[in-house]
Amino acid sequence: MAPDGPAAPGVGGGATGPLARRLEEYRFPEGYRRMFLSAAYAFAEKGFHGTTTRDIAARAGMSPAAMYAFFRSKEDALYQIAIAALDLTVEMLSAEGARSRRPADRLRDVVKILSIWYANNSPVASVVLHQLGALTPEHQAEVLSRKRAIDQVVRGVITDGVASGDFVICDVTAIETAIMSLCVDVARWYRAGGRRTPEAIGELNADLALRLVQPAPDPVR
Amino acid sequence: MAPDGPAAPGVGGGATGPLARRLEEYRFPEGYRRMFLSAAYAFAEKGFHGTTTRDIAARAGMSPAAMYAFFRSKEDALYQIAIAALDLTVEMLSAEGARSRRPADRLRDVVKILSIWYANNSPVASVVLHQLGALTPEHQAEVLSRKRAIDQVVRGVITDGVASGDFVICDVTAIETAIMSLCVDVARWYRAGGRRTPEAIGELNADLALRLVQPAPDPVR
DNA sequence: GTCTATACAGGGATAGAC
DNA sequence: GTCTATCCCTGTATAGAC
């Protein structure tokens, strides 16, 4: 699964995540994949402005100028990373949303997917969450529309549950925000090798999300 | 979801927050206060590495070198901002924790204080949450101990509530994390002039936090 | 596609006058 | 404490060989 031979220093665990697998599936050239992941992990660790093009190239085990064979600029690298990560997220959620089942189950699944994603990809996720101010306005707009698509999925599940009477809440937007907070904040506090696996975190957050949409005493239903 | 919007040019709104008032109370010289707030807002908007010392000075309406009259380096400015913000947070929370009342009321108050703080100071808060990697290891350690003090307050309220039987939860750490997620994520999504005031957000998050610690007998599960 | 070499700008920090 | 001037390193990006 991981590239054979002397693994590029610094790419490390990044080579095995969902994004890395996606890059392989889509037959991106090996050099591009290395550079892409180097950039993603460097941005995650030091931020966009704190990362130099030399850092990125060095992580990929290449010369300082090598990055420019794959990206037109450092900003372009950030842009491509953000788009790829968000598209993959949307895709995972859409596959889920297509199945029509009970709203509670769908909410469980959506929260699990997002939580696991933010845990397993916390470096890349934190880039998408906090580094996008460095993009050009045009690129920011493109990225924002994809973020909105993710919000829409969550909102859709909640409104469906309200419509069907499965969820009883007073303010859809507030609950949507709170549930997203539970999910995205995983990227801030999660550490690999911690007390809980990403899957366990997903289950836990799903439980908590359900508590938020099913207001307390409801003995007679 | 975009991390930074065009905040007021110059020092702008920053001059009126709790931190600004604190700087006045403690009789910091006017120049220092201006430079401190300039740096805080600049870091919040562009990140530590994305901010130049010239940016900071220009926001304060001074010459490029003026920052060095107050801070030994750019890193030192970040350090002082982080310490001041965290100390003030700890102080606000401690004043609250001193009163001995019902755990549910204390949890309400703690969550309200934190949520309002993260809303009213979302620029400074996002600095404290996401820019501290640029500190020296020594400074990081100092800052981390203060962050832990904040976590301790939240944890203390939860454990007290569990001990008294007011809260019924299975995993204190998990609930602590979730409640902190609700609070800190306010700094990511809050925009001044939005649908809710900081106070309303505080009330809302307090409600949600109470739902998380008082699991109702749930027939659906 | 990858390298070496390099141009060119930008930015952190200091010196010294006032 | 604030300014102007400046040093000098770092970092982005390009040129051109292989």
JSON list of N, CA, C and O in Angstrom, two decimals, chain B residues 132-157:
[
{"chain": "B", "resi": 132, "resn": "LEU", "atom": "N", "xyz": [-0.35, 28.97, 18.20]},
{"chain": "B", "resi": 132, "resn": "LEU", "atom": "CA", "xyz": [0.66, 28.81, 19.24]},
{"chain": "B", "resi": 132, "resn": "LEU", "atom": "C", "xyz": [1.82, 27.91, 18.84]},
{"chain": "B", "resi": 132, "resn": "LEU", "atom": "O", "xyz": [2.84, 27.86, 19.53]},
{"chain": "B", "resi": 133, "resn": "GLY", "atom": "N", "xyz": [1.68, 27.23, 17.72]},
{"chain": "B", "resi": 133, "resn": "GLY", "atom": "CA", "xyz": [2.79, 26.42, 17.23]},
{"chain": "B", "resi": 133, "resn": "GLY", "atom": "C", "xyz": [4.02, 27.25, 16.90]},
{"chain": "B", "resi": 133, "resn": "GLY", "atom": "O", "xyz": [5.13, 26.72, 16.81]},
{"chain": "B", "resi": 134, "resn": "ALA", "atom": "N", "xyz": [3.83, 28.55, 16.74]},
{"chain": "B", "resi": 134, "resn": "ALA", "atom": "CA", "xyz": [4.95, 29.41, 16.39]},
{"chain": "B", "resi": 134, "resn": "ALA", "atom": "C", "xyz": [5.75, 29.84, 17.62]},
{"chain": "B", "resi": 134, "resn": "ALA", "atom": "O", "xyz": [6.79, 30.48, 17.49]},
{"chain": "B", "resi": 135, "resn": "LEU", "atom": "N", "xyz": [5.26, 29.51, 18.80]},
{"chain": "B", "resi": 135, "resn": "LEU", "atom": "CA", "xyz": [6.00, 29.87, 20.02]},
{"chain": "B", "resi": 135, "resn": "LEU", "atom": "C", "xyz": [7.22, 28.97, 20.22]},
{"chain": "B", "resi": 135, "resn": "LEU", "atom": "O", "xyz": [7.26, 27.85, 19.72]},
{"chain": "B", "resi": 136, "resn": "THR", "atom": "N", "xyz": [8.18, 29.46, 20.97]},
{"chain": "B", "resi": 136, "resn": "THR", "atom": "CA", "xyz": [9.30, 28.62, 21.36]},
{"chain": "B", "resi": 136, "resn": "THR", "atom": "C", "xyz": [8.77, 27.51, 22.27]},
{"chain": "B", "resi": 136, "resn": "THR", "atom": "O", "xyz": [7.71, 27.67, 22.90]},
{"chain": "B", "resi": 137, "resn": "PRO", "atom": "N", "xyz": [9.46, 26.41, 22.35]},
{"chain": "B", "resi": 137, "resn": "PRO", "atom": "CA", "xyz": [9.00, 25.30, 23.21]},
{"chain": "B", "resi": 137, "resn": "PRO", "atom": "C", "xyz": [8.77, 25.75, 24.65]},
{"chain": "B", "resi": 137, "resn": "PRO", "atom": "O", "xyz": [7.78, 25.34, 25.27]},
{"chain": "B", "resi": 138, "resn": "GLU", "atom": "N", "xyz": [9.63, 26.61, 25.18]},
{"chain": "B", "resi": 138, "resn": "GLU", "atom": "CA", "xyz": [9.46, 27.07, 26.56]},
{"chain": "B", "resi": 138, "resn": "GLU", "atom": "C", "xyz": [8.14, 27.84, 26.69]},
{"chain": "B", "resi": 138, "resn": "GLU", "atom": "O", "xyz": [7.37, 27.63, 27.62]},
{"chain": "B", "resi": 139, "resn": "HIS", "atom": "N", "xyz": [7.92, 28.74, 25.76]},
{"chain": "B", "resi": 139, "resn": "HIS", "atom": "CA", "xyz": [6.68, 29.53, 25.81]},
{"chain": "B", "resi": 139, "resn": "HIS", "atom": "C", "xyz": [5.46, 28.65, 25.60]},
{"chain": "B", "resi": 139, "resn": "HIS", "atom": "O", "xyz": [4.42, 28.85, 26.22]},
{"chain": "B", "resi": 140, "resn": "GLN", "atom": "N", "xyz": [5.60, 27.67, 24.73]},
{"chain": "B", "resi": 140, "resn": "GLN", "atom": "CA", "xyz": [4.48, 26.75, 24.52]},
{"chain": "B", "resi": 140, "resn": "GLN", "atom": "C", "xyz": [4.11, 26.05, 25.81]},
{"chain": "B", "resi": 140, "resn": "GLN", "atom": "O", "xyz": [2.93, 25.86, 26.12]},
{"chain": "B", "resi": 141, "resn": "ALA", "atom": "N", "xyz": [5.11, 25.66, 26.57]},
{"chain": "B", "resi": 141, "resn": "ALA", "atom": "CA", "xyz": [4.85, 24.96, 27.82]},
{"chain": "B", "resi": 141, "resn": "ALA", "atom": "C", "xyz": [4.09, 25.85, 28.79]},
{"chain": "B", "resi": 141, "resn": "ALA", "atom": "O", "xyz": [3.13, 25.42, 29.43]},
{"chain": "B", "resi": 142, "resn": "GLU", "atom": "N", "xyz": [4.52, 27.10, 28.88]},
{"chain": "B", "resi": 142, "resn": "GLU", "atom": "CA", "xyz": [3.84, 28.02, 29.79]},
{"chain": "B", "resi": 142, "resn": "GLU", "atom": "C", "xyz": [2.38, 28.21, 29.40]},
{"chain": "B", "resi": 142, "resn": "GLU", "atom": "O", "xyz": [1.49, 28.27, 30.25]},
{"chain": "B", "resi": 143, "resn": "VAL", "atom": "N", "xyz": [2.17, 28.32, 28.11]},
{"chain": "B", "resi": 143, "resn": "VAL", "atom": "CA", "xyz": [0.81, 28.54, 27.61]},
{"chain": "B", "resi": 143, "resn": "VAL", "atom": "C", "xyz": [-0.04, 27.30, 27.84]},
{"chain": "B", "resi": 143, "resn": "VAL", "atom": "O", "xyz": [-1.21, 27.38, 28.23]},
{"chain": "B", "resi": 144, "resn": "LEU", "atom": "N", "xyz": [0.56, 26.15, 27.62]},
{"chain": "B", "resi": 144, "resn": "LEU", "atom": "CA", "xyz": [-0.18, 24.90, 27.76]},
{"chain": "B", "resi": 144, "resn": "LEU", "atom": "C", "xyz": [-0.69, 24.72, 29.18]},
{"chain": "B", "resi": 144, "resn": "LEU", "atom": "O", "xyz": [-1.82, 24.25, 29.40]},
{"chain": "B", "resi": 145, "resn": "SER", "atom": "N", "xyz": [0.12, 25.11, 30.15]},
{"chain": "B", "resi": 145, "resn": "SER", "atom": "CA", "xyz": [-0.32, 24.92, 31.53]},
{"chain": "B", "resi": 145, "resn": "SER", "atom": "C", "xyz": [-1.54, 25.78, 31.82]},
{"chain": "B", "resi": 145, "resn": "SER", "atom": "O", "xyz": [-2.42, 25.40, 32.58]},
{"chain": "B", "resi": 146, "resn": "ARG", "atom": "N", "xyz": [-1.61, 26.94, 31.20]},
{"chain": "B", "resi": 146, "resn": "ARG", "atom": "CA", "xyz": [-2.79, 27.78, 31.40]},
{"chain": "B", "resi": 146, "resn": "ARG", "atom": "C", "xyz": [-4.01, 27.20, 30.70]},
{"chain": "B", "resi": 146, "resn": "ARG", "atom": "O", "xyz": [-5.13, 27.30, 31.19]},
{"chain": "B", "resi": 147, "resn": "LYS", "atom": "N", "xyz": [-3.77, 26.62, 29.53]},
{"chain": "B", "resi": 147, "resn": "LYS", "atom": "CA", "xyz": [-4.90, 25.98, 28.85]},
{"chain": "B", "resi": 147, "resn": "LYS", "atom": "C", "xyz": [-5.45, 24.85, 29.71]},
{"chain": "B", "resi": 147, "resn": "LYS", "atom": "O", "xyz": [-6.66, 24.65, 29.80]},
{"chain": "B", "resi": 148, "resn": "ARG", "atom": "N", "xyz": [-4.54, 24.14, 30.33]},
{"chain": "B", "resi": 148, "resn": "ARG", "atom": "CA", "xyz": [-4.99, 23.03, 31.17]},
{"chain": "B", "resi": 148, "resn": "ARG", "atom": "C", "xyz": [-5.80, 23.54, 32.35]},
{"chain": "B", "resi": 148, "resn": "ARG", "atom": "O", "xyz": [-6.76, 22.89, 32.79]},
{"chain": "B", "resi": 149, "resn": "ALA", "atom": "N", "xyz": [-5.44, 24.70, 32.86]},
{"chain": "B", "resi": 149, "resn": "ALA", "atom": "CA", "xyz": [-6.20, 25.26, 33.97]},
{"chain": "B", "resi": 149, "resn": "ALA", "atom": "C", "xyz": [-7.66, 25.49, 33.57]},
{"chain": "B", "resi": 149, "resn": "ALA", "atom": "O", "xyz": [-8.58, 25.26, 34.34]},
{"chain": "B", "resi": 150, "resn": "ILE", "atom": "N", "xyz": [-7.85, 25.94, 32.34]},
{"chain": "B", "resi": 150, "resn": "ILE", "atom": "CA", "xyz": [-9.21, 26.16, 31.85]},
{"chain": "B", "resi": 150, "resn": "ILE", "atom": "C", "xyz": [-9.96, 24.83, 31.76]},
{"chain": "B", "resi": 150, "resn": "ILE", "atom": "O", "xyz": [-11.10, 24.70, 32.22]},
{"chain": "B", "resi": 151, "resn": "ASP", "atom": "N", "xyz": [-9.29, 23.84, 31.17]},
{"chain": "B", "resi": 151, "resn": "ASP", "atom": "CA", "xyz": [-9.93, 22.52, 31.07]},
{"chain": "B", "resi": 151, "resn": "ASP", "atom": "C", "xyz": [-10.31, 22.02, 32.46]},
{"chain": "B", "resi": 151, "resn": "ASP", "atom": "O", "xyz": [-11.36, 21.41, 32.65]},
{"chain": "B", "resi": 152, "resn": "GLN", "atom": "N", "xyz": [-9.43, 22.27, 33.43]},
{"chain": "B", "resi": 152, "resn": "GLN", "atom": "CA", "xyz": [-9.68, 21.78, 34.79]},
{"chain": "B", "resi": 152, "resn": "GLN", "atom": "C", "xyz": [-10.96, 22.35, 35.38]},
{"chain": "B", "resi": 152, "resn": "GLN", "atom": "O", "xyz": [-11.68, 21.67, 36.10]},
{"chain": "B", "resi": 153, "resn": "VAL", "atom": "N", "xyz": [-11.21, 23.62, 35.11]},
{"chain": "B", "resi": 153, "resn": "VAL", "atom": "CA", "xyz": [-12.42, 24.24, 35.64]},
{"chain": "B", "resi": 153, "resn": "VAL", "atom": "C", "xyz": [-13.64, 23.51, 35.10]},
{"chain": "B", "resi": 153, "resn": "VAL", "atom": "O", "xyz": [-14.55, 23.14, 35.85]},
{"chain": "B", "resi": 154, "resn": "VAL", "atom": "N", "xyz": [-13.65, 23.30, 33.78]},
{"chain": "B", "resi": 154, "resn": "VAL", "atom": "CA", "xyz": [-14.78, 22.62, 33.17]},
{"chain": "B", "resi": 154, "resn": "VAL", "atom": "C", "xyz": [-14.92, 21.21, 33.75]},
{"chain": "B", "resi": 154, "resn": "VAL", "atom": "O", "xyz": [-16.00, 20.78, 34.17]},
{"chain": "B", "resi": 155, "resn": "ARG", "atom": "N", "xyz": [-13.80, 20.51, 33.80]},
{"chain": "B", "resi": 155, "resn": "ARG", "atom": "CA", "xyz": [-13.82, 19.15, 34.32]},
{"chain": "B", "resi": 155, "resn": "ARG", "atom": "C", "xyz": [-14.30, 19.11, 35.76]},
{"chain": "B", "resi": 155, "resn": "ARG", "atom": "O", "xyz": [-15.07, 18.23, 36.16]},
{"chain": "B", "resi": 156, "resn": "GLY", "atom": "N", "xyz": [-13.85, 20.10, 36.55]},
{"chain": "B", "resi": 156, "resn": "GLY", "atom": "CA", "xyz": [-14.25, 20.13, 37.95]},
{"chain": "B", "resi": 156, "resn": "GLY", "atom": "C", "xyz": [-15.76, 20.25, 38.12]},
{"chain": "B", "resi": 156, "resn": "GLY", "atom": "O", "xyz": [-16.36, 19.54, 38.93]},
{"chain": "B", "resi": 157, "resn": "VAL", "atom": "N", "xyz": [-16.35, 21.11, 37.33]},
{"chain": "B", "resi": 157, "resn": "VAL", "atom": "CA", "xyz": [-17.81, 21.27, 37.42]},
{"chain": "B", "resi": 157, "resn": "VAL", "atom": "C", "xyz": [-18.50, 19.96, 37.05]},
{"chain": "B", "resi": 157, "resn": "VAL", "atom": "O", "xyz": [-19.45, 19.53, 37.71]}
]
